[in-house]
PDB file of C-alpha atoms in Angstrom:
ATOM      1  CA  MET A   1      35.372  39.048  71.969  1.00  0.00           C
ATOM      2  CA  PRO A   2      33.356  39.010  75.146  1.00  0.00           C
ATOM      3  CA  LEU A   3      29.954  40.605  74.773  1.00  0.00           C
ATOM      4  CA  LEU A   4      30.699  42.782  77.794  1.00  0.00           C
ATOM      5  CA  ILE A   5      33.449  44.617  75.866  1.00  0.00           C
ATOM      6  CA  GLN A   6      31.444  44.797  72.652  1.00  0.00           C
ATOM      7  CA  GLU A   7      28.511  46.432  74.431  1.00  0.00           C
ATOM      8  CA  ASN A   8      30.500  48.843  76.618  1.00  0.00           C
ATOM      9  CA  TYR A   9      33.528  50.104  74.701  1.00  0.00           C
ATOM     10  CA  LEU A  10      31.571  53.102  73.402  1.00  0.00           C
ATOM     11  CA  GLN A  11      30.993  54.316  76.959  1.00  0.00           C
ATOM     12  CA  CYS A  12      34.727  54.558  77.677  1.00  0.00           C
ATOM     13  CA  GLN A  13      36.043  58.078  78.336  1.00  0.00           C
ATOM     14  CA  PRO A  14      39.740  58.052  77.329  1.00  0.00           C
ATOM     15  CA  HIS A  15      42.227  60.681  78.487  1.00  0.00           C
ATOM     16  CA  LEU A  16      45.728  61.386  77.230  1.00  0.00           C
ATOM     17  CA  SER A  17      48.607  61.653  79.660  1.00  0.00           C
ATOM     18  CA  THR A  18      50.907  64.650  79.469  1.00  0.00           C
ATOM     19  CA  ILE A  19      54.415  65.199  80.777  1.00  0.00           C
ATOM     20  CA  ASN A  20      53.228  67.003  83.947  1.00  0.00           C
ATOM     21  CA  LYS A  21      50.894  64.068  84.794  1.00  0.00           C
ATOM     22  CA  GLN A  22      47.704  66.006  84.167  1.00  0.00           C
ATOM     23  CA  LYS A  23      45.021  64.375  82.086  1.00  0.00           C
ATOM     24  CA  ARG A  24      44.052  66.038  78.853  1.00  0.00           C
ATOM     25  CA  THR A  25      40.549  65.466  77.577  1.00  0.00           C
ATOM     26  CA  LEU A  26      40.291  64.396  73.958  1.00  0.00           C
ATOM     27  CA  SER A  27      38.553  66.419  71.309  1.00  0.00           C
ATOM     28  CA  ASP A  28      35.470  64.939  69.650  1.00  0.00           C
ATOM     29  CA  ILE A  29      37.445  64.076  66.525  1.00  0.00           C
ATOM     30  CA  GLU A  30      40.175  62.291  68.511  1.00  0.00           C
ATOM     31  CA  HIS A  31      37.522  60.407  70.483  1.00  0.00           C
ATOM     32  CA  LEU A  32      35.741  59.312  67.241  1.00  0.00           C
ATOM     33  CA  ASN A  33      39.063  58.163  65.772  1.00  0.00           C
ATOM     34  CA  LEU A  34      39.741  56.015  68.840  1.00  0.00           C
ATOM     35  CA  ILE A  35      36.225  54.555  68.704  1.00  0.00           C
ATOM     36  CA  SER A  36      36.766  53.724  65.046  1.00  0.00           C
ATOM     37  CA  LYS A  37      40.082  51.973  65.775  1.00  0.00           C
ATOM     38  CA  ALA A  38      38.467  50.015  68.621  1.00  0.00           C
ATOM     39  CA  ALA A  39      35.593  48.909  66.340  1.00  0.00           C
ATOM     40  CA  ASP A  40      38.073  47.833  63.641  1.00  0.00           C
ATOM     41  CA  SER A  41      40.095  45.830  66.178  1.00  0.00           C
ATOM     42  CA  ILE A  42      36.952  44.126  67.549  1.00  0.00           C
ATOM     43  CA  CYS A  43      35.896  43.284  63.993  1.00  0.00           C
ATOM     44  CA  LEU A  44      39.320  41.845  63.129  1.00  0.00           C
ATOM     45  CA  GLY A  45      39.375  39.783  66.313  1.00  0.00           C
ATOM     46  CA  ASP A  46      35.935  38.360  65.505  1.00  0.00           C
ATOM     47  CA  VAL A  47      36.998  37.418  61.953  1.00  0.00           C
ATOM     48  CA  CYS A  48      40.162  35.746  63.252  1.00  0.00           C
ATOM     49  CA  SER A  49      38.172  33.869  65.905  1.00  0.00           C
ATOM     50  CA  GLN A  50      35.738  32.589  63.319  1.00  0.00           C
ATOM     51  CA  MET A  51      38.555  31.389  61.084  1.00  0.00           C
ATOM     52  CA  ILE A  52      40.380  29.690  63.963  1.00  0.00           C
ATOM     53  CA  PHE A  53      37.358  27.701  65.095  1.00  0.00           C
ATOM     54  CA  SER A  54      35.838  27.003  61.667  1.00  0.00           C
ATOM     55  CA  LYS A  55      36.148  23.764  59.703  1.00  0.00           C
ATOM     56  CA  ASN A  56      39.559  24.886  58.363  1.00  0.00           C
ATOM     57  CA  GLU A  57      40.943  25.502  61.895  1.00  0.00           C
ATOM     58  CA  SER A  58      43.530  28.156  60.989  1.00  0.00           C
ATOM     59  CA  TRP A  59      45.409  27.939  64.316  1.00  0.00           C
ATOM     60  CA  SER A  60      48.210  30.123  62.933  1.00  0.00           C
ATOM     61  CA  LEU A  61      45.868  33.123  63.452  1.00  0.00           C
ATOM     62  CA  LEU A  62      45.719  32.557  67.221  1.00  0.00           C
ATOM     63  CA  PRO A  63      48.311  35.307  68.031  1.00  0.00           C
ATOM     64  CA  TYR A  64      46.211  37.868  66.162  1.00  0.00           C
ATOM     65  CA  GLN A  65      42.928  37.115  67.916  1.00  0.00           C
TER      66      GLN A  65
END
C-alpha cells in the first residue's frame, strides 16, 4: 500500500449518489463505518503483501493484494 494512501484516506469526504444525481452527505456513523472498512482493507492488503514477498513467497495471494 503506498504511503500516500495510508496517510490520506482519512481526509476523504465521500458522498453517496442518489437517483436524481444529487450528492447526499453521509452521516457521521456512515462515515466512520466507511473509514473502518478502508482501514481493514489496507490492513489485509499489507498482510497479503508481506506474505507474498516473505521467505515462503505465497504468490497465490497476489489477486487479493
